[in-house]
Amino acid sequence: MNLNLPVSRIIEVISPIQIVGECHGWVRFISVDTRKLHDTTMGCFVALQGSFRHGIQFLNEAYDKGARCFISDVPPVEFYEDACYLMVEDALWALQEIARQHRLSFNYPVVAITGSQGKTTVKEWLYELLQTENNVVRSPKSYNSQLGVALSLLEMHAGADVALIEAGISKPNEMDELIRMISPTHAILTNIGSAHLENFESENQLKTEKIKILKAAQFAYSAVDLFDVDFEYEALMPQNAHPEIASLKFKDPSSFHCAAIAINFIKSVQWVTQPLSEAVSKLNRLALRMETFNGKNNSIVINDAYNLDTDALRFSLEYMQTFGRTRSHCVYIGLDSESYANKGKIESLVLEYSPDHMFVDLVSNLPVSIPENAVVLIKGTRKSGMEKFAARLREKQHQTKLEINFTALRHNLVYFKSLLAPGVKMLAMVKSQSYGTGLEKMAAFLEGQGIDYLGVAYTNEGVELRKYGIKTPILVMNADQDSYADCIAYQLEPSIYSFKQLDLFIRVVIESDVEQAAIHVKLDTGMRRLGFEPSQLKTILEICQAQPEVYIKGVYSHLAASGGTEHKDFTESQVERFTACVAMIEKELPHPILKHLVNTDGVIQYPNAHFNMVRIGIGMFGLADKRTEGSLKSVVTWKSVVSQIKEIQVGESVGYNRSFIASRNQTIAIVPVGYGDGFPRSLSNGKGCVYIQNHPCPTVGMVCMDMLMIDVTGLEVEEGDPVILFENNVQLSAFAAQATTIPYEILTSISQRIHRTYISE
């Protein structure tokens, strides 16, 4: 983003209801995320209302990073004399209006791309085909929301020939604002599917909303047959694909569909004069998912190795800023012979972000060693093969890995937040390595999303998070007396569930150098597990009021059966007991307290029991009450590869103890995952299965510690082919059922030797 926009022009565009400070000078870029700000005095920070918190909380951080112009719909606590504050009624609207006016300052074509699926692929492939003869601006990644479109339009500049802007909707009437911002000259509809259909009255309403943008454009294009519309459009039907699509190396229907749209559109607008065959043959599957993993020397590696255009590089550098400066920042950029001529330009851009180490060179010249405790960004052209370089930096080289999709996780958090009344906080449980997905990385992500509280089982988990730099309040549910000193030292809040515990904790606090420590009182309202009896509450309050060294920050309990309706009466009796206890506590204490009772299923089933905080656990990963089907996304994928293929003859045995004897000739594949990795041994001999090419492949013989054998008879399988253990919650639930257990146990049993990879789409 390089706006060079006078502050006076911003004022003219958004008409603030109040202006505070000296509002002169220029704005070079606009940011809504302080983590992506780098030192400059020409930045404008827009404080937006997020799902969990308001951007006004980060105004001071934005100032410290150089921003001197601020737009907000909430007044700041303090004003800096050398800064400009523009107060508006709606900060998002103000940002959208700036983006709209910025877009209108350019006369080149603006292509809006919408559809239920394929938007990003069509956009990226259009970029690849157009950029040979055009300077193209495009939406970063999958920026297609109300906010994403505004930020995308702000990337437009005078040196471009065409802009490609994604437009996505999830609710009725959202397209109107996108049209207002984009003012498209051309619009493409890729398809109409079921995505977000749950928010519309019917498929027809969804279709009507999507085609609004076609009607608004000067030139409309659709890969969907549209009947009874009152505007003209050109059909981009895949079945009528231009012959040059024969050069496409992918034969799957989805790739063919997207490529046909891109090719047919370019042939129609004639923005490329040369034949497309060669460019089509070079189209690659999109690496739209930036992955993060643990690297050697205690590093964090950000692998975004497939694209090196200026916008993509800047996006990746901004993402690296989100990790803060507690670790050194190291950038590795691999060039090929063609891109080497731009080495100086690339280095200049990287230096804007002040990395501690920078290596920009041919891949063969890049050092493989990396600094200790660094955040390492890997970038490169497709030809450079930097993905192989990135693989060499992995801490663990196990071919089996657990993939955690942060984009899907963010979606689920927003969904649960939408079920809560304003002001109700959310505590995310990250116990047992955050259900096996990785304690530190998950906690850092949740903190970045603005989660109010984190919950752990044991004190050492909380200590680990504090050492990692997590500042969010942490509740320790099973703190023992030997760990109380650590609770105090690391500002962890223990659950107190017995008088002995309470007495010991008070003693430790008195012996420490802190004046007061927070506790959460655990009540047993019917679970018959840990917790004080409601009848003991009066004594608890008397002790705490007599001992100023501790103060009750929260009170909570557990529901025994919040899922389903079978035990609804019992659950409601628990809610009544807890409500009575809360009333007694609030009557006696002079300060407000946190009150939390419901878990994931309780959030959905018992909205009257949310109190002022709820606890979310397995629901973050998309596993919840059946009523959430269609609203939640699967987060975790467990995958491996085929190590070897063998032909088994009739009568031959497979595996230990000859527990499997072939009754027919068949083909088996060996997969490098076993019970030592968390694949249950109980799933031996066909009781469990994995998936290759979406085909279920049953186990053959006994599951070994480090590998298993599967039946692939009739499938075209090669060594190195991907194997899916589960990639969605339907498969995960089936996997757990086959093992006669629950998804919780499956996830938490996956060994730490399995590599965790975190992706963002």
Short mmCIF file of C-alpha atoms in Angstrom, two decimals, residues 410-610:
data_model
loop_
_atom_site.label_atom_id
_atom_site.label_comp_id
_atom_site.label_asym_id
_atom_site.label_seq_id
_atom_site.Cartn_x
_atom_site.Cartn_y
_atom_site.Cartn_z
CA ARG A 410 -11.20 -18.12 13.59
CA HIS A 411 -14.53 -18.74 11.87
CA ASN A 412 -15.67 -21.01 14.72
CA LEU A 413 -14.68 -18.48 17.38
CA VAL A 414 -16.67 -15.78 15.63
CA TYR A 415 -19.67 -18.12 15.42
CA PHE A 416 -19.65 -18.84 19.16
CA LYS A 417 -19.13 -15.16 19.93
CA SER A 418 -22.24 -14.40 17.87
CA LEU A 419 -24.28 -16.55 20.28
CA LEU A 420 -23.30 -14.43 23.29
CA ALA A 421 -24.89 -11.26 24.58
CA PRO A 422 -22.73 -8.12 24.48
CA GLY A 423 -20.22 -8.08 27.31
CA VAL A 424 -20.16 -11.84 27.88
CA LYS A 425 -16.55 -13.02 27.91
CA MET A 426 -15.14 -16.18 26.38
CA LEU A 427 -12.61 -18.51 28.00
CA ALA A 428 -10.82 -20.89 25.64
CA MET A 429 -9.62 -24.17 27.11
CA VAL A 430 -6.10 -25.09 25.97
CA LYS A 431 -5.44 -27.96 28.37
CA SER A 432 -3.69 -31.15 27.24
CA GLN A 433 -1.66 -29.33 24.59
CA SER A 434 -4.84 -27.59 23.46
CA TYR A 435 -6.54 -30.89 22.70
CA GLY A 436 -3.37 -32.14 21.04
CA THR A 437 -3.00 -29.26 18.60
CA GLY A 438 -0.11 -27.48 20.35
CA LEU A 439 -0.27 -25.40 23.52
CA GLU A 440 1.87 -22.35 22.71
CA LYS A 441 0.86 -21.81 19.09
CA MET A 442 -2.82 -22.19 19.86
CA ALA A 443 -2.65 -19.86 22.85
CA ALA A 444 -0.78 -17.25 20.83
CA PHE A 445 -3.37 -17.45 18.06
CA LEU A 446 -6.26 -17.18 20.51
CA GLU A 447 -4.64 -14.22 22.23
CA GLY A 448 -4.22 -12.57 18.85
CA GLN A 449 -7.94 -13.02 18.21
CA GLY A 450 -8.75 -11.23 21.47
CA ILE A 451 -9.94 -14.17 23.56
CA ASP A 452 -10.70 -12.98 27.10
CA TYR A 453 -9.32 -15.91 29.12
CA LEU A 454 -7.35 -19.10 28.68
CA GLY A 455 -7.94 -22.24 30.73
CA VAL A 456 -5.37 -24.93 31.52
CA ALA A 457 -5.48 -28.06 33.64
CA TYR A 458 -2.16 -27.73 35.48
CA THR A 459 0.11 -24.94 36.60
CA ASN A 460 3.06 -26.04 34.47
CA GLU A 461 0.93 -25.43 31.36
CA GLY A 462 0.26 -21.88 32.49
CA VAL A 463 3.94 -21.30 33.30
CA GLU A 464 4.86 -22.55 29.83
CA LEU A 465 2.48 -20.03 28.29
CA ARG A 466 3.81 -17.14 30.35
CA LYS A 467 7.38 -18.03 29.32
CA TYR A 468 6.19 -18.06 25.72
CA GLY A 469 4.99 -14.48 26.14
CA ILE A 470 1.24 -15.01 26.61
CA LYS A 471 -0.29 -12.14 28.61
CA THR A 472 -3.97 -13.15 28.58
CA PRO A 473 -5.44 -14.09 32.02
CA ILE A 474 -5.07 -17.83 32.68
CA LEU A 475 -7.28 -20.00 34.90
CA VAL A 476 -5.60 -23.13 36.31
CA MET A 477 -8.26 -25.73 37.03
CA ASN A 478 -6.16 -28.32 38.88
CA ALA A 479 -3.44 -26.37 40.65
CA ASP A 480 -1.79 -28.40 43.43
CA GLN A 481 -0.12 -27.02 46.55
CA ASP A 482 3.40 -27.53 45.22
CA SER A 483 2.64 -25.19 42.33
CA TYR A 484 1.05 -22.30 44.23
CA ALA A 485 4.29 -20.31 44.26
CA ASP A 486 4.42 -20.54 40.47
CA CYS A 487 0.80 -19.42 40.25
CA ILE A 488 1.73 -16.29 42.15
CA ALA A 489 5.03 -15.70 40.34
CA TYR A 490 3.47 -16.05 36.88
CA GLN A 491 0.13 -14.37 37.67
CA LEU A 492 -1.94 -17.48 37.14
CA GLU A 493 -5.38 -17.76 38.72
CA PRO A 494 -5.90 -21.11 40.49
CA SER A 495 -9.18 -22.88 40.96
CA ILE A 496 -9.83 -23.42 44.67
CA TYR A 497 -12.16 -26.32 45.43
CA SER A 498 -11.46 -27.32 49.08
CA PHE A 499 -10.78 -25.67 52.44
CA LYS A 500 -7.38 -27.35 52.66
CA GLN A 501 -6.47 -25.87 49.30
CA LEU A 502 -7.69 -22.44 50.31
CA ASP A 503 -5.71 -22.48 53.54
CA LEU A 504 -2.49 -23.60 51.82
CA PHE A 505 -2.83 -21.02 49.08
CA ILE A 506 -3.37 -18.22 51.60
CA ARG A 507 -0.20 -19.32 53.44
CA VAL A 508 1.84 -19.23 50.22
CA VAL A 509 0.50 -15.78 49.32
CA ILE A 510 1.40 -14.45 52.78
CA GLU A 511 4.94 -15.81 52.40
CA SER A 512 5.31 -14.22 48.96
CA ASP A 513 6.01 -10.59 48.14
CA VAL A 514 2.62 -9.89 46.52
CA GLU A 515 -0.16 -8.07 48.30
CA GLN A 516 -3.04 -10.02 46.83
CA ALA A 517 -3.68 -12.98 44.52
CA ALA A 518 -6.78 -13.88 42.53
CA ILE A 519 -8.65 -17.17 42.82
CA HIS A 520 -11.67 -18.78 41.16
CA VAL A 521 -13.95 -20.68 43.54
CA LYS A 522 -15.06 -24.05 42.13
CA LEU A 523 -18.54 -25.20 43.16
CA ASP A 524 -19.95 -28.71 42.84
CA THR A 525 -23.51 -28.20 41.62
CA GLY A 526 -24.07 -31.83 40.62
CA MET A 527 -21.04 -33.15 38.73
CA ARG A 528 -19.82 -34.81 41.97
CA ARG A 529 -16.24 -34.16 41.04
CA LEU A 530 -14.04 -31.36 42.39
CA GLY A 531 -15.69 -28.41 44.13
CA PHE A 532 -17.15 -26.93 47.31
CA GLU A 533 -20.67 -27.88 48.28
CA PRO A 534 -23.09 -24.94 47.98
CA SER A 535 -23.71 -25.29 51.73
CA GLN A 536 -20.05 -24.40 52.35
CA LEU A 537 -20.23 -21.09 50.53
CA LYS A 538 -20.85 -18.94 53.61
CA THR A 539 -17.67 -20.24 55.26
CA ILE A 540 -15.63 -19.66 52.09
CA LEU A 541 -16.76 -16.04 51.94
CA GLU A 542 -15.97 -15.48 55.62
CA ILE A 543 -12.43 -16.83 55.17
CA CYS A 544 -11.74 -14.77 52.05
CA GLN A 545 -13.13 -11.60 53.59
CA ALA A 546 -10.92 -12.14 56.65
CA GLN A 547 -7.84 -12.74 54.50
CA PRO A 548 -7.16 -9.74 52.19
CA GLU A 549 -4.25 -11.68 50.65
CA VAL A 550 -6.70 -13.42 48.32
CA TYR A 551 -9.69 -12.12 46.47
CA ILE A 552 -12.38 -14.02 44.65
CA LYS A 553 -12.13 -13.05 41.01
CA GLY A 554 -14.50 -15.68 39.72
CA VAL A 555 -16.82 -18.52 40.61
CA TYR A 556 -17.62 -21.46 38.36
CA SER A 557 -18.98 -24.96 38.10
CA HIS A 558 -19.27 -27.77 35.56
CA LEU A 559 -22.43 -29.07 33.93
CA ALA A 560 -22.63 -32.85 34.00
CA ALA A 561 -24.69 -33.34 30.83
CA SER A 562 -25.07 -30.19 28.75
CA GLY A 563 -25.31 -32.02 25.41
CA GLY A 564 -28.66 -33.27 24.15
CA THR A 565 -31.97 -33.10 25.98
CA GLU A 566 -32.00 -36.41 27.87
CA HIS A 567 -30.83 -34.81 31.12
CA LYS A 568 -32.32 -31.36 30.63
CA ASP A 569 -34.11 -31.33 34.01
CA PHE A 570 -30.90 -32.23 35.84
CA THR A 571 -28.94 -29.56 33.98
CA GLU A 572 -31.54 -26.91 34.75
CA SER A 573 -31.34 -27.87 38.42
CA GLN A 574 -27.58 -27.28 38.25
CA VAL A 575 -28.19 -23.87 36.69
CA GLU A 576 -30.60 -23.02 39.53
CA ARG A 577 -28.08 -24.06 42.21
CA PHE A 578 -25.32 -22.06 40.56
CA THR A 579 -27.55 -19.01 40.18
CA ALA A 580 -28.39 -19.13 43.89
CA CYS A 581 -24.71 -19.41 44.82
CA VAL A 582 -23.82 -16.49 42.56
CA ALA A 583 -26.50 -14.34 44.16
CA MET A 584 -25.11 -15.09 47.62
CA ILE A 585 -21.54 -14.29 46.59
CA GLU A 586 -22.48 -11.04 44.86
CA LYS A 587 -24.44 -9.96 47.91
CA GLU A 588 -21.40 -10.36 50.15
CA LEU A 589 -18.55 -9.18 47.92
CA PRO A 590 -17.93 -5.48 47.20
CA HIS A 591 -16.53 -6.11 43.71
CA PRO A 592 -17.93 -7.72 40.53
CA ILE A 593 -16.91 -11.30 39.78
CA LEU A 594 -16.65 -13.58 36.77
CA LYS A 595 -19.35 -16.26 36.66
CA HIS A 596 -18.97 -19.18 34.27
CA LEU A 597 -20.88 -22.43 34.06
CA VAL A 598 -21.43 -23.59 30.47
CA ASN A 599 -19.09 -25.37 28.08
CA THR A 600 -19.40 -25.65 24.28
CA ASP A 601 -22.70 -27.56 24.25
CA GLY A 602 -24.01 -25.44 27.09
CA VAL A 603 -23.40 -22.28 25.09
CA ILE A 604 -25.75 -23.65 22.43
CA GLN A 605 -28.32 -25.41 24.62
CA TYR A 606 -28.62 -23.03 27.58
CA PRO A 607 -28.36 -19.36 26.53
CA ASN A 608 -29.94 -18.38 29.85
CA ALA A 609 -26.91 -19.80 31.67
CA HIS A 610 -24.15 -17.82 29.95
#
